[in-house]
Coordinates of C-alpha atoms and ligand atoms in Angstrom, one line a residue:
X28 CA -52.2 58.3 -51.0
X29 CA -54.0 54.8 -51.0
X30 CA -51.4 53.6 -48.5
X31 CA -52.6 55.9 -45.9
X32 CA -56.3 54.1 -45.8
X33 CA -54.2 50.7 -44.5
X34 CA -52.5 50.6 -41.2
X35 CA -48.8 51.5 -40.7
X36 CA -46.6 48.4 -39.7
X37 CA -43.3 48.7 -38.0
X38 CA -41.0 45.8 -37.5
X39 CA -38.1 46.0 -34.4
X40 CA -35.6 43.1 -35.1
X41 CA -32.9 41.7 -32.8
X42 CA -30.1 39.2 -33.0
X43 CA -32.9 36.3 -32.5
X44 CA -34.0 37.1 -35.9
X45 CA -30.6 35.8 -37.3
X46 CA -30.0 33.1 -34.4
X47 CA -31.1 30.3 -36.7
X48 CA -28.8 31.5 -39.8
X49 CA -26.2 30.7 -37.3
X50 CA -25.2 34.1 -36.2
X51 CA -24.6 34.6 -32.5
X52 CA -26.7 36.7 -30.6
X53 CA -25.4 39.2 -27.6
X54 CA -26.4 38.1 -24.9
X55 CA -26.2 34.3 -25.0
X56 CA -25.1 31.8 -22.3
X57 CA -22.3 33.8 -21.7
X58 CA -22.5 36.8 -22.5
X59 CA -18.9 37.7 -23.2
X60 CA -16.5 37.6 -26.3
X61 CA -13.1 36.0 -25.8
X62 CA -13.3 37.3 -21.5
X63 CA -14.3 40.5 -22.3
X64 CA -18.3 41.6 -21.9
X65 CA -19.3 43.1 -25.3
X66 CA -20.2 46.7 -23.2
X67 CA -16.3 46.9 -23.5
X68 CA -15.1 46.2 -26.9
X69 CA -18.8 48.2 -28.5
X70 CA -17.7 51.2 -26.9
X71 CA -15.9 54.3 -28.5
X72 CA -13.4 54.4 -25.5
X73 CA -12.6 50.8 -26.2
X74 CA -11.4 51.7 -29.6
X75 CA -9.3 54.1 -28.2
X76 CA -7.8 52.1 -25.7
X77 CA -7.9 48.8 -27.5
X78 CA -8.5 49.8 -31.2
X79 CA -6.7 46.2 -32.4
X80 CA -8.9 44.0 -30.4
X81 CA -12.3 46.5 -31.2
X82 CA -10.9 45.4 -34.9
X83 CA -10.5 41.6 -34.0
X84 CA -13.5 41.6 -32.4
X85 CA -15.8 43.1 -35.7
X86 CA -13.5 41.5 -38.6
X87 CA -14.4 38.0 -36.8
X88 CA -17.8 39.2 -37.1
X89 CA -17.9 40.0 -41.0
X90 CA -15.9 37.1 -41.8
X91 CA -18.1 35.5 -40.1
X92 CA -21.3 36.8 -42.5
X93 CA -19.7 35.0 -45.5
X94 CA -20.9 31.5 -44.2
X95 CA -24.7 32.4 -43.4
X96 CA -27.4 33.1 -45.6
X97 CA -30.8 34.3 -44.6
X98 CA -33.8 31.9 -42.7
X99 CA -37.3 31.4 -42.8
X100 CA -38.1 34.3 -41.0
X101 CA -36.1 36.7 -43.0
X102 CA -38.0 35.2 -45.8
X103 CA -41.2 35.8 -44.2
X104 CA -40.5 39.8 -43.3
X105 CA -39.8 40.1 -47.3
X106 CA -43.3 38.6 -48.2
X107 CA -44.9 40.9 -45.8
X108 CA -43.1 44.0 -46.7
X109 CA -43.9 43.1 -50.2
X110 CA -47.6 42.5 -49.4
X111 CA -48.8 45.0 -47.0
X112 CA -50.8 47.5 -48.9
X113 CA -49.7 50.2 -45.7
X114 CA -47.1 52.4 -44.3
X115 CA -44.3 49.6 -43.7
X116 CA -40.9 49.8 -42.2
X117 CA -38.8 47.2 -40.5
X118 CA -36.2 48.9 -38.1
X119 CA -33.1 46.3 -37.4
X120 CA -30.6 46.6 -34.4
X121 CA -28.7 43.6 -36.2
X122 CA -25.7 44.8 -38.2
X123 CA -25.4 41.8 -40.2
X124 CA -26.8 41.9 -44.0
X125 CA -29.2 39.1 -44.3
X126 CA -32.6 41.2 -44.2
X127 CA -31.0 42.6 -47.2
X128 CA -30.1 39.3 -49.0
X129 CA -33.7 38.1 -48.4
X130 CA -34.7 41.0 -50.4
X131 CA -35.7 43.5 -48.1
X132 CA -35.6 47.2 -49.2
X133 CA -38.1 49.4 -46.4
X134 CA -34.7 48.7 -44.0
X135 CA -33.2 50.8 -41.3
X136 CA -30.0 49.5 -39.5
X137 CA -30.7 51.4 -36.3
X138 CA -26.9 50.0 -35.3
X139 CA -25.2 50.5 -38.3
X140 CA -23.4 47.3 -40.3
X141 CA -20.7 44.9 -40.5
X142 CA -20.6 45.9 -44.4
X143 CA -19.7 49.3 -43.3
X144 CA -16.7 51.4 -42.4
X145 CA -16.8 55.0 -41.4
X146 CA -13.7 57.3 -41.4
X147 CA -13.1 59.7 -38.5
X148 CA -11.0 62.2 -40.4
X149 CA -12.6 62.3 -43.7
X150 CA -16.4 61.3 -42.3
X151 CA -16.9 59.2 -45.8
X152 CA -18.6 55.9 -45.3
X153 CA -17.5 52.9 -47.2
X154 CA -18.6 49.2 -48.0
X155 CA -16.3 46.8 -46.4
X156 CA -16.1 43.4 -47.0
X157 CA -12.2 42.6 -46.0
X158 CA -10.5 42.9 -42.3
X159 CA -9.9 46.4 -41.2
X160 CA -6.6 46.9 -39.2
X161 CA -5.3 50.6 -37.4
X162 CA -3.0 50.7 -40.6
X163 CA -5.4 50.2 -43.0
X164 CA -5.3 53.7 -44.8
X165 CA -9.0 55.5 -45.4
X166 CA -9.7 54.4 -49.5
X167 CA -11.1 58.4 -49.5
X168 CA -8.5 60.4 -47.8
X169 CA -5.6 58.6 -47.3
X170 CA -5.2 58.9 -43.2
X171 CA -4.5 55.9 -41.1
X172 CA -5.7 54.7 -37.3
X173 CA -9.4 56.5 -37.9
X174 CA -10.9 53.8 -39.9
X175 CA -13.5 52.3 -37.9
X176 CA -16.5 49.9 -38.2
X177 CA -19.6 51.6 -39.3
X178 CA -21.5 50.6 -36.1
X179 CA -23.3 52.3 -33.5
X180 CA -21.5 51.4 -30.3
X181 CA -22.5 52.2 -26.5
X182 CA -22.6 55.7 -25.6
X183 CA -23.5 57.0 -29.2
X184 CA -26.8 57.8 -30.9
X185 CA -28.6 55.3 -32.9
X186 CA -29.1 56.4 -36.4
X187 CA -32.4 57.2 -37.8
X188 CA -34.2 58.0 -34.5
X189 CA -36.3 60.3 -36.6
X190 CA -37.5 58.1 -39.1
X191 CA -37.7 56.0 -36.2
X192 CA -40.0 57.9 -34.4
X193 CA -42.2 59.1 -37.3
X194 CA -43.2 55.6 -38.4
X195 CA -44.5 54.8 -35.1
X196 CA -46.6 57.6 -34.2
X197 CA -48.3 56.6 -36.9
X198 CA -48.6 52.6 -36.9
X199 CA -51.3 50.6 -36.2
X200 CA -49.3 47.7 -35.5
X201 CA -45.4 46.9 -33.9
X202 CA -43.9 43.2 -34.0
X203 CA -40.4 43.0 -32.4
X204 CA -38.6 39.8 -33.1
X205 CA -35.4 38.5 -31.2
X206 CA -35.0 40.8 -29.1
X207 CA -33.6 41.2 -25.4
X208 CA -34.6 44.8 -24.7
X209 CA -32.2 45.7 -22.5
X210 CA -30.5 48.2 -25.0
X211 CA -31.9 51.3 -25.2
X212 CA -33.1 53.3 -27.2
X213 CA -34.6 50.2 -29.2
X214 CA -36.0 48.9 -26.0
X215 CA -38.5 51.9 -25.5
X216 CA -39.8 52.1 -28.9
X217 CA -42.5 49.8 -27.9
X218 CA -43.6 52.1 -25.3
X219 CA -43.5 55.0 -27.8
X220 CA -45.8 52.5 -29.9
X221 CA -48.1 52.3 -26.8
X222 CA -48.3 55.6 -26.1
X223 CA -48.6 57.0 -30.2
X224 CA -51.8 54.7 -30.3
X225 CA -50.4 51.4 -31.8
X226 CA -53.2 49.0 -30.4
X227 CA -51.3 46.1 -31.3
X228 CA -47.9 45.0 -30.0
X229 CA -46.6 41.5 -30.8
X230 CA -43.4 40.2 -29.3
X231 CA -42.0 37.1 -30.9
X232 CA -38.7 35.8 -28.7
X233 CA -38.0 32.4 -27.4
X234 CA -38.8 33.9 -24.1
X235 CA -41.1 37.2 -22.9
X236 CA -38.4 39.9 -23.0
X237 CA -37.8 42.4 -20.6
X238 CA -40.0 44.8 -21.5
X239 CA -42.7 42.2 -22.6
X240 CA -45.1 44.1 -20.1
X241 CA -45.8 46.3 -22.8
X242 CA -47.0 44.2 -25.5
X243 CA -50.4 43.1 -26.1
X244 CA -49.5 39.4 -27.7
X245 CA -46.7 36.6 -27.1
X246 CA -45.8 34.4 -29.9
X247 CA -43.2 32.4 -28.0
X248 CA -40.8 30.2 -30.1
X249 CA -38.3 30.3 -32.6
X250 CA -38.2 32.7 -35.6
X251 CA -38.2 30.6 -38.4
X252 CA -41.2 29.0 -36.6
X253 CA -43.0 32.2 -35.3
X254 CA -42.6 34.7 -38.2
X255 CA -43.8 32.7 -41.2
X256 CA -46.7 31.8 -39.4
X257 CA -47.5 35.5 -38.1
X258 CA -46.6 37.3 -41.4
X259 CA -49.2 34.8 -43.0
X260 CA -52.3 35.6 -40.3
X261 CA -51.4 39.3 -40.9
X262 CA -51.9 39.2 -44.5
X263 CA -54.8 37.0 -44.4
X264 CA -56.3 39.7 -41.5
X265 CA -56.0 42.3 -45.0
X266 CA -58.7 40.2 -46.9
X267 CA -60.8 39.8 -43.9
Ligands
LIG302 P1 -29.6 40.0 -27.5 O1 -28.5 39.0 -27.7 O2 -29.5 40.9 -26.3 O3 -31.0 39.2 -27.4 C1 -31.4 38.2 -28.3 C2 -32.9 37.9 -28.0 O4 -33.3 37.0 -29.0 C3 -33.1 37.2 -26.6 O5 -34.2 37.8 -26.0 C4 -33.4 35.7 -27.0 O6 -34.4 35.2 -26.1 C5 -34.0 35.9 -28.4 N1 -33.8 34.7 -29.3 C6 -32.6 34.0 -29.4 N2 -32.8 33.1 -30.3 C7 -34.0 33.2 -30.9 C8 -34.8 32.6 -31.9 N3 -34.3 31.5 -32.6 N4 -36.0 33.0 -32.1 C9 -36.6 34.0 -31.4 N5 -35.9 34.7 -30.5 C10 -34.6 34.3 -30.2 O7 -29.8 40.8 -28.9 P2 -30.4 42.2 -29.1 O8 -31.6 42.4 -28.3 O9 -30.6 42.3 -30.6 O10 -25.9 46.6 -30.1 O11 -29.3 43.2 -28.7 C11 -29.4 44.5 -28.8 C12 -28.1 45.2 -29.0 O12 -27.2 44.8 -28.0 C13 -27.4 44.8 -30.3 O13 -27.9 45.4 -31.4 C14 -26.0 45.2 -30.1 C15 -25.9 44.7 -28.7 O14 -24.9 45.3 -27.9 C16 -24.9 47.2 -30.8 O15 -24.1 46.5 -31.4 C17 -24.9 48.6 -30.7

């Protein structure tokens, strides 16, 4: 019950969280993935077109996980989660696993993860931490060509939109980090904030986002530069 007397705090992360770890973001100064614009390898018709490049394209990326490890601003979110006496829950669109290796544990991965495969036949999801290929059989039920990353691609529902939604109507304060907000539904949740009552509404980004109109603060900069030092003035605002 004592949690109820502090203010709820949700966290929204985006690729810019992991930026600095080295992981790439989406929509960076190209915007595409070997020619082809990530709208069309995310998507479920891609995989049924294309289902060897969809796999190409996602074993790259978990390969890809073994050579980062977490940054100061995943670091940071840890300390706070571990500190605030409130309601806390830190909602990420990234699908990589370094909130986790920091430490965190109050963790939704809105978009699913890298470290996950679902099957289609069987509807068991697995931990993955090898390529996945259309003959890789499902470990659960034996079927091949169904096995596919455990991510949410365009065109399908984020997970967790309850959970989602419950935490905010309740919090007294949102911080998105890294984020482009062009991909909905993540990009409105800081207009569900608004409207639930959250007063405050911090964006941290490199640059105001597109949906920045909504916020009530700017910390404009890096993560590993922005997040330690905001995680620190909201703890010290506890003891005020
Ligand atoms: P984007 O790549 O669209 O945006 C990254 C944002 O991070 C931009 O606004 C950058 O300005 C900012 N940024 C980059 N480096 C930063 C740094 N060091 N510190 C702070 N900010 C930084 O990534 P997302 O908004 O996360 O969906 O993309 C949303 C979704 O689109 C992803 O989850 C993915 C993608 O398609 C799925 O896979 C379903």
């Amino acid at each position: 019950m004592a949690g109820l007397l502090h203010p709820g705090l949700v966290i929204l992360s985006g690729a810019g969280l992991s930026a600095e770890s080295g992981v790439p973001t989406f929509r960076g100064v190209h915007g595409l993935w070997e020619g082809h614009r990530i709208e069309d390898v995310a998507t479920p018709e891609a995989f049924q077109r294309q289902p060897d490049l969809v796999h190409r394209f996602y074993n790259l990326r978990r390969a890809a996980l073994k050579s980062v490890v977490p940054n100061a601003a995943h670091d940071a979110l840890v300390r706070l989660e571990q500190g605030w006496p409130g309601p806390f829950l830190h909602i990420t669109q990234n699908v990589d696993d370094l909130n986790e290796r920091a430490g965190a544990k109050k963790l939704l991965h809105m978009h699913g993860q890298l470290r996950q495969v679902r099957c289609l036949w069987c509807r068991c999801v697995l931990e993955w931490n090898t390529d996945l290929e259309v003959s890789t059989p499902c470990p659960e039920c034996g079927r091949t060509g169904r096995l596919r990353p455990d991510i949410v691609w365009f065109g399908e529902m984020p997970y967790y939109i309850d959970e989602i939604t419950r935490a905010l109507q309740t919090a007294s304060v949102f911080v998105c980090i890294g984020s482009s907000g062009v991909v909905y539904p993540a990009a409105g949740l800081v207009r569900l904030a608004a409207e639930s009552g959250c007063a405050r509404r911090i964006e941290v980004n490199l640059e105001p986002a597109d949906v920045s109109g909504r916020f009530t603060e700017l910390r404009q900069g890096p993560a590993t530069r922005e997040v330690p030092q905001l995680v620190e003035e909201l703890l010290a605002d506890l003891s005020r």
